[in-house]
């Protein structure tokens, strides 16, 4: 007599991809268990009082262009589950040592006007992607497949394939070149690598189509809203359980892992073929980050006034300086003036700090696994563009790469992208297979940012993995599901 399984599906890990996979499965009427190692759900979507009481800090991500751009998140109507987005006046500001700044606004025409003689070039580069965004976003956030609009997608691909260092040659001014460098550096790899233009194009276009918002109350608000959708559909959650072995788990028809290849091998490697194990073992992780959270007496006193009204500030000065730093860091070197990403949510969201006080965070890229202290280095970089910043600090909390990985095991060596997203791992992450989500063992799937489309808070890795599971295990064809 066949024993009944306790669950149809188990999802291990409650980051945005694990939550999304769990929602897709639960909404099909399956019995789903979501397991989270920490006491709170969220993965990279967590907010906590890291410095002083009353100061709420985003532990990892803080600004969410891809969350607002996500077709799946949009389909869930997360505002009905308490999620509110706040849009700063400027999505991004990029200051220079001469006291000026370039800015990214939601209006593409206003952004172009502010770029002066490079405005026409900027419009030529971004306008087609902005115009056709609704037709392209589904394929941009998907595994490699024949696109729904092949000619439009080919046009995007021709611009996305070159390196950021190649694309920057289109621009003449310090402002346009620096702005491009900072956005492209979100690729977390040398700007000379091919396809690094893709991240610059997608993030810039997202700003013009949807904005670069921050969630009211912190990134935990996104996780809470997603979890609300899951639980209202009948899903079950178990927190405080770091799964070490498959033998610990209740019986189920399938298991989805919101983890990177390293943890997948540790938990389930004995089930895999020799070839698949070798592929996972050869998976490459990218640069790490060193992160600081600050409690502030006043906002950062940026010299360039535009920076004081920007949700995100990129600190790196010129294209040449940023590109040189990213290249050196990728080769294992620590640099004196690293490209630094700075956010200041309390300027726009009064729930983040006690009245009259403020929060801010920043991180820079460092060699994977580096534990070198970067507090002084990062604060010097902020002071470079906001003299007097240190005088505003009343509390700080730091994470080096080892501490980040200890907090969230998915951040291998401090890599927040789930593995380097260069051309060798852009579409074949985590292994070269017909489906990147299906492991070599029946019923075991991977749904993390180590699968296409990769890093970012959009949930689409989990969505595509769940669709594969529905088709393979439960014989529910993806064409019968809502398109997202």
PDB file of C-alpha atoms in Angstrom, residues 9-22 25 32-37 241-250 252-272 276 280 283 285 408-410 418 429-430 436-452 459-466 468-469:
ATOM      1  CA  UNK A   9       5.869  20.435  -2.216  1.00  0.00           C
ATOM      2  CA  UNK A  10       8.476  21.753   0.198  1.00  0.00           C
ATOM      3  CA  UNK A  11      10.309  25.014  -0.477  1.00  0.00           C
ATOM      4  CA  UNK A  12      13.542  25.554   1.438  1.00  0.00           C
ATOM      5  CA  UNK A  13      14.427  29.220   1.863  1.00  0.00           C
ATOM      6  CA  UNK A  14      12.085  32.218   2.098  1.00  0.00           C
ATOM      7  CA  UNK A  15      13.895  34.831   0.058  1.00  0.00           C
ATOM      8  CA  UNK A  16      11.912  36.500  -2.728  1.00  0.00           C
ATOM      9  CA  UNK A  17      12.425  33.494  -5.012  1.00  0.00           C
ATOM     10  CA  UNK A  18      11.463  30.907  -2.416  1.00  0.00           C
ATOM     11  CA  UNK A  19       8.374  32.906  -1.485  1.00  0.00           C
ATOM     12  CA  UNK A  20       7.416  33.303  -5.153  1.00  0.00           C
ATOM     13  CA  UNK A  21       7.833  29.599  -5.880  1.00  0.00           C
ATOM     14  CA  UNK A  22       5.743  28.734  -2.833  1.00  0.00           C
ATOM     15  CA  UNK A  25       2.509  26.213  -6.185  1.00  0.00           C
ATOM     16  CA  UNK A  32       3.058  23.554   0.340  1.00  0.00           C
ATOM     17  CA  UNK A  33       5.464  23.844   3.278  1.00  0.00           C
ATOM     18  CA  UNK A  34       7.891  26.788   3.306  1.00  0.00           C
ATOM     19  CA  UNK A  35      10.979  26.317   5.513  1.00  0.00           C
ATOM     20  CA  UNK A  36      13.191  29.207   6.670  1.00  0.00           C
ATOM     21  CA  UNK A  37      16.404  28.901   8.660  1.00  0.00           C
ATOM     22  CA  UNK A 241      15.017  25.443  10.773  1.00  0.00           C
ATOM     23  CA  UNK A 242      18.257  25.311   8.792  1.00  0.00           C
ATOM     24  CA  UNK A 243      17.907  22.121   6.769  1.00  0.00           C
ATOM     25  CA  UNK A 244      21.123  20.079   6.829  1.00  0.00           C
ATOM     26  CA  UNK A 245      19.896  16.817   5.321  1.00  0.00           C
ATOM     27  CA  UNK A 246      17.028  15.543   3.191  1.00  0.00           C
ATOM     28  CA  UNK A 247      16.355  12.953   5.876  1.00  0.00           C
ATOM     29  CA  UNK A 248      15.116  15.720   8.202  1.00  0.00           C
ATOM     30  CA  UNK A 249      12.246  16.650   5.936  1.00  0.00           C
ATOM     31  CA  UNK A 250       8.662  15.463   5.934  1.00  0.00           C
ATOM     32  CA  UNK A 252       6.733  15.281  -0.209  1.00  0.00           C
ATOM     33  CA  UNK A 253       6.401  14.845  -3.936  1.00  0.00           C
ATOM     34  CA  UNK A 254       8.961  17.541  -4.718  1.00  0.00           C
ATOM     35  CA  UNK A 255      11.450  19.881  -3.027  1.00  0.00           C
ATOM     36  CA  UNK A 256      12.555  23.299  -4.274  1.00  0.00           C
ATOM     37  CA  UNK A 257      15.752  24.864  -2.923  1.00  0.00           C
ATOM     38  CA  UNK A 258      16.132  28.631  -2.677  1.00  0.00           C
ATOM     39  CA  UNK A 259      19.863  28.149  -2.063  1.00  0.00           C
ATOM     40  CA  UNK A 260      23.086  28.382  -4.074  1.00  0.00           C
ATOM     41  CA  UNK A 261      24.939  25.355  -5.502  1.00  0.00           C
ATOM     42  CA  UNK A 262      27.224  25.095  -2.451  1.00  0.00           C
ATOM     43  CA  UNK A 263      24.351  24.463  -0.024  1.00  0.00           C
ATOM     44  CA  UNK A 264      22.484  22.318  -2.553  1.00  0.00           C
ATOM     45  CA  UNK A 265      25.474  19.994  -2.770  1.00  0.00           C
ATOM     46  CA  UNK A 266      25.747  19.854   0.995  1.00  0.00           C
ATOM     47  CA  UNK A 267      22.109  18.892   1.533  1.00  0.00           C
ATOM     48  CA  UNK A 268      21.330  16.771  -1.530  1.00  0.00           C
ATOM     49  CA  UNK A 269      24.617  16.104  -3.333  1.00  0.00           C
ATOM     50  CA  UNK A 270      24.451  12.371  -2.649  1.00  0.00           C
ATOM     51  CA  UNK A 271      21.364  12.208  -4.874  1.00  0.00           C
ATOM     52  CA  UNK A 272      22.992  13.795  -7.917  1.00  0.00           C
ATOM     53  CA  UNK A 276      25.778  17.405 -12.188  1.00  0.00           C
ATOM     54  CA  UNK A 280      27.734  22.549  -9.316  1.00  0.00           C
ATOM     55  CA  UNK A 283      30.008  27.124 -10.163  1.00  0.00           C
ATOM     56  CA  UNK A 285      30.888  33.112  -7.104  1.00  0.00           C
ATOM     57  CA  UNK A 408      22.588  34.398   5.163  1.00  0.00           C
ATOM     58  CA  UNK A 409      24.301  31.247   3.833  1.00  0.00           C
ATOM     59  CA  UNK A 410      23.291  32.208   0.286  1.00  0.00           C
ATOM     60  CA  UNK A 418      24.018  34.112  -5.985  1.00  0.00           C
ATOM     61  CA  UNK A 429      23.415  29.117 -14.112  1.00  0.00           C
ATOM     62  CA  UNK A 430      23.898  26.912 -12.149  1.00  0.00           C
ATOM     63  CA  UNK A 436      18.378  25.192 -15.274  1.00  0.00           C
ATOM     64  CA  UNK A 437      15.856  24.596 -12.472  1.00  0.00           C
ATOM     65  CA  UNK A 438      15.774  20.789 -12.636  1.00  0.00           C
ATOM     66  CA  UNK A 439      18.552  18.900 -10.876  1.00  0.00           C
ATOM     67  CA  UNK A 440      19.737  15.451 -11.927  1.00  0.00           C
ATOM     68  CA  UNK A 441      17.632  13.893  -9.141  1.00  0.00           C
ATOM     69  CA  UNK A 442      13.939  13.304  -9.675  1.00  0.00           C
ATOM     70  CA  UNK A 443      11.761  15.681  -7.702  1.00  0.00           C
ATOM     71  CA  UNK A 444      14.570  18.032  -6.632  1.00  0.00           C
ATOM     72  CA  UNK A 445      14.697  21.576  -8.071  1.00  0.00           C
ATOM     73  CA  UNK A 446      16.660  24.782  -7.495  1.00  0.00           C
ATOM     74  CA  UNK A 447      14.815  28.117  -7.532  1.00  0.00           C
ATOM     75  CA  UNK A 448      17.353  30.657  -6.202  1.00  0.00           C
ATOM     76  CA  UNK A 449      19.129  33.600  -7.838  1.00  0.00           C
ATOM     77  CA  UNK A 450      21.713  31.019  -8.934  1.00  0.00           C
ATOM     78  CA  UNK A 451      19.222  30.268 -11.728  1.00  0.00           C
ATOM     79  CA  UNK A 452      18.018  32.567 -14.553  1.00  0.00           C
ATOM     80  CA  UNK A 459      10.915  36.538  -7.677  1.00  0.00           C
ATOM     81  CA  UNK A 460      11.105  35.311 -11.259  1.00  0.00           C
ATOM     82  CA  UNK A 461      13.673  32.562 -10.582  1.00  0.00           C
ATOM     83  CA  UNK A 462      11.161  31.042  -8.193  1.00  0.00           C
ATOM     84  CA  UNK A 463       8.278  31.519 -10.611  1.00  0.00           C
ATOM     85  CA  UNK A 464       9.996  29.717 -13.489  1.00  0.00           C
ATOM     86  CA  UNK A 465      11.188  26.908 -11.219  1.00  0.00           C
ATOM     87  CA  UNK A 466       7.665  26.438  -9.854  1.00  0.00           C
ATOM     88  CA  UNK A 468       8.735  23.581 -14.237  1.00  0.00           C
ATOM     89  CA  UNK A 469       7.686  21.642 -11.138  1.00  0.00           C
TER      90      UNK A 469
END
